[in-house]
Coordinates of C-alpha atoms and ligand atoms in Angstrom, one line a residue:
Chain E
M17 CA 19.8 29.0 91.0
I18 CA 19.9 30.4 87.5
S19 CA 21.7 28.2 85.0
P20 CA 23.7 30.1 82.3
A21 CA 23.8 26.9 80.2
L22 CA 19.9 26.8 80.0
I23 CA 19.6 30.5 79.2
W24 CA 22.2 30.0 76.5
T25 CA 20.2 27.1 75.0
I26 CA 17.1 29.2 74.8
A27 CA 19.0 32.2 73.5
T28 CA 20.8 30.4 70.7
N29 CA 17.6 28.8 69.6
T30 CA 15.9 32.2 69.5
V31 CA 18.7 33.4 67.2
R32 CA 18.3 30.4 65.0
E33 CA 14.6 31.2 64.7
A34 CA 15.4 34.7 63.6
I35 CA 18.0 33.5 61.1
R36 CA 15.4 31.2 59.6
N37 CA 12.7 33.9 59.5
K38 CA 12.4 35.4 56.0
L39 CA 10.5 38.5 57.2
L40 CA 13.6 39.8 58.9
Y41 CA 15.6 39.6 55.7
V42 CA 13.0 41.8 54.1
L43 CA 13.4 44.4 56.8
L44 CA 17.1 44.2 56.6
F45 CA 16.9 44.6 52.8
F46 CA 14.9 47.8 53.3
A47 CA 17.4 49.2 55.8
I48 CA 20.3 48.6 53.5
A49 CA 18.3 50.1 50.6
L50 CA 17.8 53.2 52.6
I51 CA 21.5 53.5 53.4
L52 CA 22.3 53.2 49.7
A53 CA 19.6 55.7 48.9
G54 CA 21.3 58.1 51.3
A55 CA 24.5 57.7 49.2
L56 CA 22.5 58.5 46.1
L57 CA 20.8 61.5 47.6
S58 CA 24.1 62.9 48.9
S59 CA 25.7 62.7 45.5
L60 CA 23.0 65.0 44.2
S61 CA 23.8 67.7 46.7
Y62 CA 27.0 69.8 46.4
V63 CA 27.3 70.9 50.0
E64 CA 28.3 68.6 52.8
S65 CA 27.3 65.5 50.8
E66 CA 29.2 63.2 53.2
R67 CA 27.2 64.6 56.1
I68 CA 23.9 64.0 54.4
L69 CA 24.9 60.5 53.6
Q70 CA 25.9 59.7 57.1
D71 CA 22.9 61.5 58.6
I72 CA 20.6 59.3 56.6
G73 CA 22.6 56.2 57.2
L74 CA 22.8 56.6 60.9
A75 CA 19.1 57.4 61.1
A76 CA 18.2 54.4 59.0
I77 CA 20.2 52.1 61.2
R78 CA 18.6 53.5 64.4
L79 CA 15.0 53.5 63.1
F80 CA 15.1 50.1 61.4
S81 CA 16.9 48.5 64.4
V82 CA 14.3 49.9 66.8
A83 CA 11.4 48.8 64.5
I84 CA 12.8 45.3 64.3
A85 CA 13.5 45.2 68.0
I86 CA 9.9 46.2 68.8
F87 CA 8.4 44.1 66.1
V88 CA 10.2 40.9 67.2
G89 CA 10.3 41.8 70.9
V90 CA 6.5 42.1 71.4
N91 CA 5.9 38.8 69.7
L92 CA 8.6 37.1 71.6
I93 CA 6.7 35.8 74.6
H94 CA 3.2 36.1 73.2
K95 CA 3.9 33.7 70.3
E96 CA 5.3 31.1 72.7
V97 CA 2.2 31.2 74.8
D98 CA -0.2 31.5 71.9
R99 CA 1.2 28.5 70.1
R100 CA 1.6 26.7 73.4
T101 CA 5.3 25.9 72.7
V102 CA 6.0 27.0 76.3
Y103 CA 4.0 24.0 77.6
T104 CA 6.7 21.4 76.8
I105 CA 9.6 23.8 77.4
L106 CA 8.5 24.7 80.9
S107 CA 7.8 21.1 81.7
K108 CA 11.6 20.6 81.5
P109 CA 13.9 21.5 84.5
L110 CA 14.0 25.1 83.5
S111 CA 12.5 28.0 85.4
R112 CA 10.4 30.7 83.9
T113 CA 13.0 33.2 84.7
E114 CA 15.7 31.3 82.8
F115 CA 13.3 31.0 79.8
L116 CA 12.5 34.7 79.8
L117 CA 16.2 35.7 80.1
G118 CA 17.1 33.3 77.4
K119 CA 14.5 34.7 75.0
Y120 CA 15.7 38.3 75.9
L121 CA 19.3 37.5 75.4
G122 CA 18.6 35.7 72.1
L123 CA 16.6 38.6 70.8
V124 CA 19.3 41.1 71.8
L125 CA 21.9 39.0 70.0
T126 CA 19.7 38.9 66.9
I127 CA 19.1 42.6 66.8
W128 CA 22.9 43.2 67.3
M129 CA 23.6 40.9 64.4
Q130 CA 21.1 42.7 62.2
M131 CA 22.7 46.0 63.2
A132 CA 26.1 44.7 62.4
V133 CA 25.0 43.9 58.9
M134 CA 23.6 47.5 58.5
V135 CA 26.8 49.0 60.0
M136 CA 28.9 47.0 57.5
A137 CA 26.7 48.4 54.6
F138 CA 27.1 51.9 56.1
A139 CA 30.9 51.5 56.4
G140 CA 31.0 50.2 52.8
V141 CA 29.1 53.1 51.4
S142 CA 31.1 55.6 53.5
L143 CA 34.4 54.1 52.2
A144 CA 33.1 54.0 48.6
T145 CA 32.1 57.7 48.7
G146 CA 35.1 58.8 50.7
A147 CA 33.1 59.9 53.7
P148 CA 35.2 59.9 56.9
L149 CA 34.9 57.0 59.4
T150 CA 36.0 58.0 62.9
P151 CA 36.1 56.3 66.3
T152 CA 33.1 58.4 67.1
H153 CA 31.1 56.4 64.6
A154 CA 32.1 53.2 66.5
A155 CA 31.1 54.9 69.8
A156 CA 27.7 56.0 68.3
F157 CA 27.0 52.4 67.1
F158 CA 28.0 51.0 70.5
L159 CA 25.5 53.3 72.2
T160 CA 22.8 52.5 69.7
G161 CA 23.4 48.8 70.6
I162 CA 22.8 49.6 74.3
E163 CA 19.7 51.6 73.4
L164 CA 18.4 48.6 71.4
A165 CA 19.0 46.3 74.4
L166 CA 16.9 48.7 76.4
V167 CA 14.1 48.8 73.8
V168 CA 14.1 45.0 73.6
A169 CA 13.7 44.9 77.4
L170 CA 10.8 47.3 77.2
A171 CA 9.1 45.1 74.5
T172 CA 9.8 42.0 76.6
L173 CA 8.3 43.5 79.7
F174 CA 5.1 44.5 77.8
S175 CA 4.9 41.3 75.9
S176 CA 5.1 39.3 79.1
F177 CA 1.6 40.5 80.1
T178 CA -0.2 42.1 77.2
T179 CA -1.1 41.5 73.5
P180 CA 1.5 42.2 70.8
M181 CA -0.7 45.1 69.6
L182 CA -0.7 46.9 72.9
A183 CA 2.9 46.0 73.6
S184 CA 4.1 47.5 70.4
F185 CA 2.0 50.6 71.1
F186 CA 3.5 51.0 74.6
S187 CA 7.1 50.2 73.5
G188 CA 7.0 52.4 70.5
G189 CA 5.4 55.2 72.5
L190 CA 8.0 54.9 75.3
W191 CA 10.8 54.9 72.7
F192 CA 9.4 58.1 71.2
V193 CA 8.9 59.8 74.6
G194 CA 12.2 58.5 75.8
H195 CA 13.9 60.7 73.2
L196 CA 12.0 63.7 74.4
T197 CA 12.3 63.5 78.2
R198 CA 15.6 65.3 78.3
D199 CA 14.3 68.3 76.3
L200 CA 11.1 68.2 78.3
R201 CA 13.1 68.4 81.5
D202 CA 15.1 71.4 80.2
L203 CA 11.9 73.0 79.0
G204 CA 10.3 72.4 82.4
A205 CA 13.3 73.8 84.3
A206 CA 12.8 77.0 82.4
S207 CA 9.2 77.2 83.6
D208 CA 8.0 79.5 86.4
L209 CA 5.7 76.9 87.9
E210 CA 7.3 74.6 90.4
T211 CA 4.9 71.7 89.7
V212 CA 5.9 71.8 86.1
Q213 CA 9.5 71.8 87.0
R214 CA 9.0 68.8 89.4
L215 CA 6.9 66.9 87.0
T216 CA 9.2 67.1 84.0
A217 CA 12.2 66.3 86.2
L218 CA 10.3 63.2 87.6
L219 CA 9.4 62.1 84.1
H220 CA 13.0 62.4 83.0
R221 CA 14.1 60.3 86.0
V222 CA 11.5 57.6 85.7
L223 CA 11.2 57.1 81.9
P224 CA 14.2 56.0 80.0
D225 CA 16.4 58.9 78.8
L226 CA 17.2 57.6 75.3
E227 CA 19.0 60.7 74.2
S228 CA 21.9 59.7 76.4
F229 CA 22.6 57.0 73.8
N230 CA 22.5 59.4 70.8
L231 CA 25.9 60.3 69.4
S232 CA 24.8 60.7 65.9
I233 CA 25.5 64.5 65.8
E234 CA 29.0 64.0 67.2
A235 CA 29.6 61.1 64.7
A236 CA 28.4 63.1 61.7
H237 CA 30.5 66.1 62.6
G238 CA 33.5 64.0 63.6
L239 CA 33.6 65.4 67.1
P240 CA 35.8 63.5 69.6
V241 CA 34.2 61.5 72.5
V242 CA 35.7 60.7 76.0
A243 CA 35.5 57.4 77.9
S244 CA 32.7 58.7 80.2
D245 CA 30.5 59.3 77.1
L246 CA 30.5 55.5 76.8
W247 CA 30.5 54.0 80.3
L248 CA 28.0 56.3 81.9
P249 CA 25.3 55.4 79.3
L250 CA 26.4 51.8 79.5
L251 CA 25.9 51.8 83.3
Y252 CA 22.6 53.7 82.9
G253 CA 21.3 51.3 80.2
G254 CA 22.4 48.2 82.1
G255 CA 20.7 49.3 85.2
Y256 CA 17.5 50.2 83.4
V257 CA 17.5 46.8 81.6
A258 CA 18.0 45.0 84.9
I259 CA 15.0 46.7 86.4
L260 CA 12.8 46.0 83.4
L261 CA 13.8 42.3 83.3
V262 CA 13.2 41.9 87.0
A263 CA 9.7 43.3 86.5
A264 CA 9.2 41.1 83.4
T265 CA 10.2 37.9 85.2
A266 CA 8.0 38.8 88.1
L267 CA 4.9 39.2 85.8
F268 CA 5.8 36.2 83.7
G269 CA 6.4 34.0 86.7
R270 CA 2.9 34.6 88.0
R271 CA 1.0 34.1 84.8
D272 CA -1.4 31.3 84.1
F273 CA -0.9 29.7 80.7
R274 CA -4.4 28.7 79.7
Chain C
M18 CA 0.4 -3.4 92.9
S19 CA 1.4 -3.4 96.6
R20 CA -0.2 -0.8 98.7
E21 CA 3.1 0.2 100.2
S22 CA 4.5 1.3 96.9
R23 CA 5.8 4.8 96.9
E24 CA 3.4 7.7 96.2
V25 CA 4.6 9.5 93.1
I26 CA 1.8 12.0 92.4
R27 CA -0.4 13.4 95.1
V28 CA -3.3 15.7 94.4
A29 CA -5.1 17.1 97.4
N30 CA -8.3 19.2 97.2
I31 CA -7.3 21.0 94.1
V32 CA -9.7 23.8 93.2
K33 CA -9.4 26.0 90.1
D34 CA -11.4 29.0 89.2
F35 CA -11.2 30.7 85.8
R36 CA -12.2 34.3 85.2
P37 CA -13.4 34.1 81.6
G38 CA -12.8 37.8 81.1
F39 CA -12.1 41.0 83.0
G40 CA -14.9 41.7 85.5
L41 CA -16.8 38.5 84.6
R42 CA -18.0 36.0 87.2
R43 CA -15.6 33.4 88.2
K44 CA -16.2 29.9 86.8
R45 CA -15.2 26.9 89.0
V46 CA -13.6 24.3 86.7
L47 CA -12.1 22.0 89.4
H48 CA -14.1 21.4 92.6
G49 CA -11.6 19.9 95.0
I50 CA -9.9 17.1 93.2
S51 CA -8.0 14.5 95.2
F52 CA -6.2 11.3 94.3
S53 CA -2.8 9.8 94.3
V54 CA -0.8 7.7 91.9
C55 CA 1.8 5.1 93.1
E56 CA 5.1 4.2 91.5
G57 CA 4.9 2.0 88.5
E58 CA 1.2 2.5 88.0
I59 CA -0.5 3.4 84.7
F60 CA -3.2 5.8 85.8
G61 CA -6.1 6.9 83.6
F62 CA -7.8 10.2 84.2
V63 CA -11.0 9.8 82.2
G64 CA -13.8 12.1 81.5
P65 CA -15.9 13.8 78.8
N66 CA -14.6 16.9 76.9
G67 CA -14.6 19.9 79.2
A68 CA -14.5 17.9 82.4
G69 CA -11.3 19.5 83.6
K70 CA -8.7 16.9 82.7
T71 CA -6.4 19.3 80.9
T72 CA -6.8 21.9 83.6
L73 CA -5.7 19.5 86.3
L74 CA -2.7 18.4 84.2
K75 CA -1.7 22.1 83.7
V76 CA -1.8 22.5 87.5
L77 CA 0.5 19.5 87.8
M78 CA 2.9 20.9 85.2
G79 CA 3.0 24.2 87.0
L80 CA 1.5 26.0 84.0
I81 CA -1.4 27.4 85.9
R82 CA -1.8 28.0 89.6
A83 CA -4.5 26.2 91.6
T84 CA -6.9 28.5 93.4
A85 CA -6.7 26.2 96.4
G86 CA -5.3 22.8 97.3
E87 CA -1.9 21.1 97.1
A88 CA -0.2 19.0 94.4
T89 CA 3.1 17.3 94.6
I90 CA 5.1 15.1 92.2
L91 CA 7.9 12.9 93.6
G92 CA 7.4 14.7 96.9
C93 CA 8.1 18.1 95.4
D94 CA 5.8 21.1 95.0
V95 CA 4.8 21.4 91.4
H96 CA 6.2 24.9 91.1
E97 CA 9.7 23.7 91.7
T98 CA 11.9 23.0 88.7
E99 CA 14.6 20.6 89.7
F100 CA 12.4 17.5 89.9
R101 CA 11.3 18.0 86.3
R102 CA 14.4 16.2 85.3
H103 CA 12.4 13.1 86.1
I104 CA 9.1 13.9 84.4
G105 CA 8.0 14.0 80.8
F106 CA 4.9 15.8 79.5
L107 CA 3.0 15.4 76.3
P108 CA 0.4 18.2 76.0
E109 CA -2.9 18.0 74.2
N110 CA -2.4 18.7 70.4
P111 CA 1.3 19.5 70.9
Y112 CA 2.9 22.2 68.9
F113 CA 6.6 22.9 68.5
Y114 CA 9.0 25.3 66.9
D115 CA 8.3 24.5 63.2
Y116 CA 11.5 26.0 61.9
L117 CA 13.5 23.2 63.4
T118 CA 13.9 19.7 62.1
G119 CA 12.8 16.6 64.1
R120 CA 16.4 16.0 65.1
E121 CA 17.0 19.6 66.1
I122 CA 13.9 19.9 68.2
L123 CA 14.7 16.7 70.2
T124 CA 18.3 17.8 70.7
F125 CA 16.9 21.1 72.0
Y126 CA 14.7 19.3 74.5
A127 CA 17.5 17.0 75.5
K128 CA 19.7 20.0 76.3
L129 CA 16.9 21.6 78.3
S130 CA 16.4 18.3 80.2
G131 CA 20.0 18.4 81.3
L132 CA 21.0 15.3 79.3
P133 CA 24.9 15.2 79.1
R134 CA 26.3 16.2 75.8
A135 CA 28.0 12.8 75.3
Q136 CA 24.6 11.0 75.4
R137 CA 22.5 13.4 73.4
A138 CA 23.0 12.4 69.8
D139 CA 22.6 8.7 70.5
R140 CA 19.5 9.2 72.7
V141 CA 17.9 11.5 70.1
A142 CA 18.5 8.9 67.3
L143 CA 17.1 6.2 69.5
L144 CA 13.9 8.1 70.2
L145 CA 13.4 9.1 66.6
G146 CA 13.5 5.4 65.9
W147 CA 11.1 4.5 68.7
V148 CA 8.4 6.8 67.4
G149 CA 9.1 6.0 63.7
L150 CA 10.5 9.4 62.6
S151 CA 14.0 8.3 61.6
S152 CA 13.3 9.0 57.9
A153 CA 11.8 12.4 58.6
A154 CA 14.5 13.4 61.1
N155 CA 16.0 16.0 58.9
A156 CA 12.8 17.6 57.7
R157 CA 11.5 20.8 59.2
L158 CA 8.5 20.3 61.6
R159 CA 6.6 22.7 59.4
T160 CA 6.2 19.8 56.9
Y161 CA 5.0 17.3 59.5
S162 CA 1.5 16.0 59.8
K163 CA -0.6 16.1 63.0
G164 CA 0.2 12.5 63.7
M165 CA 3.9 13.1 63.2
L166 CA 3.8 16.1 65.6
Q167 CA 2.1 13.8 68.1
R168 CA 5.1 11.4 67.8
V169 CA 7.5 14.3 68.2
G170 CA 5.6 15.2 71.3
I171 CA 6.0 11.7 72.7
A172 CA 9.7 11.6 71.8
Q173 CA 10.4 14.9 73.6
A174 CA 8.5 13.6 76.7
L175 CA 10.8 10.6 76.9
V176 CA 14.1 12.0 75.6
H177 CA 15.6 12.3 79.1
D178 CA 14.3 8.9 80.2
P179 CA 11.9 10.3 82.9
S180 CA 10.5 8.1 85.6
V181 CA 7.0 9.7 85.5
V182 CA 5.3 10.5 82.2
F183 CA 2.2 12.7 81.8
L184 CA 0.2 12.3 78.6
D185 CA -2.8 14.5 77.6
E186 CA -5.0 12.6 75.1
P187 CA -2.0 10.7 73.7
M188 CA -4.1 8.8 71.1
S189 CA -6.0 11.8 69.7
G190 CA -5.3 12.5 66.1
L191 CA -3.8 9.1 65.4
D192 CA -4.9 6.4 63.0
P193 CA -5.6 2.9 64.4
I194 CA -2.0 1.8 63.8
G195 CA -0.7 4.9 65.5
R196 CA -3.0 4.2 68.5
K197 CA -1.7 0.7 68.7
E198 CA 1.9 2.0 68.7
I199 CA 1.1 4.4 71.5
R200 CA -0.5 1.6 73.5
D201 CA 2.6 -0.6 73.0
L202 CA 4.8 2.3 74.0
I203 CA 2.8 2.7 77.2
L204 CA 3.0 -1.0 77.9
R205 CA 6.8 -0.8 77.4
L206 CA 7.0 2.1 79.8
R207 CA 5.1 0.0 82.3
A208 CA 7.5 -2.9 81.8
E209 CA 10.4 -0.5 82.5
G210 CA 8.7 0.4 85.8
K211 CA 7.8 4.0 84.9
T212 CA 4.7 5.7 86.2
V213 CA 2.3 7.0 83.6
F214 CA -0.5 9.5 84.1
M215 CA -2.8 9.8 81.1
N216 CA -5.8 11.9 80.3
T217 CA -8.4 10.5 77.9
H218 CA -12.0 10.6 76.9
I219 CA -11.8 7.2 75.2
L220 CA -12.5 4.4 77.6
S221 CA -11.3 1.6 75.3
D222 CA -7.8 3.2 75.3
V223 CA -7.8 3.1 79.1
E224 CA -9.1 -0.5 79.4
M225 CA -6.2 -2.0 77.5
V226 CA -3.4 -0.3 79.4
C227 CA -4.4 1.3 82.7
D228 CA -4.1 -0.3 86.2
R229 CA -6.4 2.3 87.8
V230 CA -8.6 5.1 86.7
A231 CA -10.3 8.2 88.1
I232 CA -13.4 9.4 86.3
I233 CA -13.9 13.1 86.3
V234 CA -17.2 14.8 85.3
S235 CA -17.7 18.5 85.5
G236 CA -14.7 19.1 87.7
R237 CA -15.6 16.4 90.2
I238 CA -14.2 12.8 90.6
T239 CA -17.1 10.4 90.5
Y240 CA -15.1 7.2 90.7
E241 CA -11.6 6.1 91.5
G242 CA -10.3 2.6 91.5
A243 CA -9.5 -0.5 89.3
I244 CA -11.0 -0.4 85.9
E245 CA -12.4 -3.9 86.1
D246 CA -14.3 -3.0 89.2
F247 CA -15.7 0.0 87.5
L248 CA -16.9 -1.9 84.4
E249 CA -18.2 -4.9 86.2
G250 CA -19.7 -3.2 89.1
D251 CA -23.0 -3.1 87.3
Q252 CA -24.8 -6.2 86.1
R253 CA -23.2 -7.2 82.8
E254 CA -25.2 -8.4 79.9
S255 CA -24.6 -10.2 76.6
D256 CA -26.1 -10.0 73.1
V257 CA -27.1 -13.3 71.5
V258 CA -27.9 -13.2 67.8
V259 CA -30.2 -16.1 66.7
A260 CA -31.8 -17.1 63.4
G261 CA -34.9 -19.3 62.9
L262 CA -36.6 -18.4 66.1
R263 CA -40.3 -19.0 66.3
P264 CA -42.4 -16.1 67.7
E265 CA -43.7 -18.1 70.6
T266 CA -40.1 -19.1 71.6
G267 CA -39.3 -15.4 71.7
V268 CA -42.1 -14.6 74.1
Q269 CA -40.9 -17.6 76.2
L270 CA -37.4 -16.1 76.4
E271 CA -38.7 -12.7 77.4
E272 CA -40.8 -14.3 80.2
K273 CA -38.2 -16.8 81.4
F274 CA -34.9 -15.0 81.1
G275 CA -36.0 -11.3 81.2
A276 CA -34.5 -11.0 77.7
S277 CA -35.2 -8.1 75.4
L278 CA -35.6 -8.8 71.7
R279 CA -34.7 -6.8 68.7
G280 CA -35.6 -8.1 65.3
H281 CA -33.8 -7.8 62.0
G282 CA -35.9 -10.0 59.7
D283 CA -34.9 -13.6 60.3
R284 CA -32.1 -12.6 62.6
I285 CA -33.0 -11.6 66.1
E286 CA -30.8 -10.0 68.7
V287 CA -31.6 -11.1 72.3
R288 CA -30.0 -9.3 75.2
T289 CA -30.0 -10.9 78.6
A290 CA -28.0 -10.9 81.9
D291 CA -24.7 -12.8 81.7
K292 CA -25.9 -15.4 84.3
N293 CA -28.9 -16.3 82.0
V294 CA -26.8 -16.8 78.8
N295 CA -26.1 -20.6 79.2
P296 CA -29.7 -21.7 80.0
M297 CA -31.0 -19.4 77.4
L298 CA -28.8 -20.9 74.7
G299 CA -30.0 -24.3 75.7
A300 CA -33.6 -23.2 75.3
I301 CA -33.0 -21.6 71.9
L302 CA -31.3 -24.7 70.5
E303 CA -34.0 -27.0 71.9
A304 CA -36.6 -24.9 70.1
G305 CA -34.8 -25.4 66.9
G306 CA -33.2 -21.9 66.8
Q307 CA -29.7 -21.3 65.4
V308 CA -27.1 -19.3 67.5
L309 CA -25.1 -17.0 65.2
S310 CA -23.1 -15.1 67.8
V311 CA -22.7 -14.3 71.5
T312 CA -21.2 -10.9 72.4
P313 CA -20.6 -9.6 75.9
H314 CA -22.2 -6.2 76.1
R315 CA -20.1 -3.5 77.5
V316 CA -21.4 -0.5 79.5
S317 CA -20.4 2.3 77.1
L318 CA -18.4 5.2 78.4
E319 CA -21.0 7.5 76.8
S320 CA -23.8 6.1 78.9
I321 CA -21.7 6.4 82.1
F322 CA -20.8 10.0 81.2
L323 CA -24.4 10.8 80.4
S324 CA -25.7 9.4 83.6
A325 CA -22.9 11.2 85.5
V326 CA -23.7 14.5 83.8
E327 CA -27.4 14.0 84.5
Q328 CA -26.6 13.3 88.2
D329 CA -24.4 16.4 88.2
R330 CA -27.2 18.5 86.8
A331 CA -29.6 17.2 89.5
D332 CA -27.0 17.9 92.2
E333 CA -26.6 21.4 90.8
K334 CA -30.4 22.0 91.1
E335 CA -30.3 20.6 94.6
R336 CA -27.6 23.0 95.6
E337 CA -29.3 26.0 94.0
R338 CA -32.4 25.3 96.2
Ligands
ADP26 N1 -8.7 29.6 79.7 C1 -9.9 29.2 80.1 N2 -10.7 30.2 80.6 C2 -12.0 29.9 81.0 N3 -12.4 28.6 81.0 C3 -11.6 27.6 80.6 C4 -10.3 27.9 80.1 N4 -9.8 26.7 79.8 C5 -10.7 25.8 80.0 N5 -11.8 26.3 80.5 C6 -13.0 25.6 80.9 O1 -12.7 24.6 81.8 C7 -13.4 23.4 81.6 C8 -12.4 22.3 81.6 O2 -11.6 22.3 80.4 P1 -10.5 21.3 80.2 O3 -9.7 21.1 81.4 O4 -9.8 21.7 78.9 O5 -11.3 19.9 79.9 P2 -10.9 18.5 79.3 O6 -9.4 18.5 79.1 O7 -11.4 17.5 80.3 O8 -11.6 18.4 78.0 C9 -14.2 23.6 80.4 O9 -15.5 23.9 80.8 C10 -13.6 24.8 79.7 O10 -14.6 25.6 79.1
MG27 MG1 -8.3 18.2 77.4

């Protein structure tokens, strides 16, 4: 039986750790500085200055959130084992699965809170410069939030069995490739070779397709979105996260803490 | 302790191999460990550094998997979680989230242990008092000393009032006062009828509190039983310090009582078997000597460990042949 109360105890404590960690404020500071720099840059340009502002702002939010997600995510489990804080925690009536899910949930909440601060900075700058804010912006942030949950799950999976160094390498690499798999599949489909077609289609199916969470072009151009633009990626992201977490708990559950 | 009392910890033929690195040869750290601990007992698991004490405790806490064998606590397999409501664990050199305060960390562990919300604050305050951390309760653990962390470790192990407590080197890193406090705490746990399992490499800690011990050397149990039997199994000796002893009397003591003499100027230390002490004292006084002190000589743990390690090496050679 999985106890939501125990998971919540671990999750809230993980959030508290992040709130008390000065390094994260530094990262957040840089992200907001970049959003403000976007405002400055856009004021120098005469054409489409609002678009430049929002392009830079959206990119800054995505990049910094992913960097924070990977940076914190890969250390999440490793630090607990390395500093042996797991010893006492796991001696309590709490399963390893509950512990891992709690850490995951806590980190996702942390990243979302960070993102919320960036989004507020973005909205403030947009309002101040008169750039439009549309429902598509909200949709774009929502999907970025799902993408972040997936990236955290990737980092958690890798961090449950390898070093932070390798885990950040793998998670960062997969995040990068995840944004290319769709293009790769389309390129492959145009190929004459059947093996290339098959391979690129398989890669697209197995690796996360992170472009499905990208609405930044629509947001910057103020294009409308429909409901399925939201719930299909939500379903896809949720399913992917579930699979990653099942794998992570299986690996974490068998580990020796020595 | 009655023999019928309930078995609380059962360890049967536990074997643990470590693979030091990828592709390296396996190293056997525990060679089939078996023992059991009954309800209300204070059990000492004693051995030199590297004997495998922590490894066995990690198996019991479900932190590592035994290569072979079976371990149960309160009748449950050690990999279950529910029974942990009734156990407390103090790891070796414990470390905790250092961004929390003493009160926060204990509240956190109280929640994990399933302590009802209504009891939490009172229980945490009570334990902070027990381990003498009340005045530091609102300081972050980052600012705590090693001894204070050890106290936090003990408090978190007891916060949910467990019936079985596992302590890994509970006295390590503590000053003499701290050690005495821990001893008193263990005695209090015994008075409350709790079962205590404790790892240590310091025999004097064990002597004062434990009902029963198991001695582990190089991953094998070499002795299990009451501590008195262990210490008194061998012939016991005493050291008698005398002054004003004439050389011919010394020779006489050596011949008559099998005594061994060590001189420090006028003061001479004479060691003899306990049964010879009284007649020897008479002889010394008769010869005009002055008795300064009589001290029972304890078999030191070091000598026991050393002989056990030597025995182990000899066995190893035997097996290799
Ligand atoms: N993670 C590990 N990998 C390989 N060997 C280990 C590991 N941990 C402990 N050992 C070895 O196991 C033996 C027992 O260690 P330990 O249980 O910590 O001893 P003790 O607690 O009695 O001092 C030692 O020889 C140690 O070198
Ligand atoms: Mg040890």
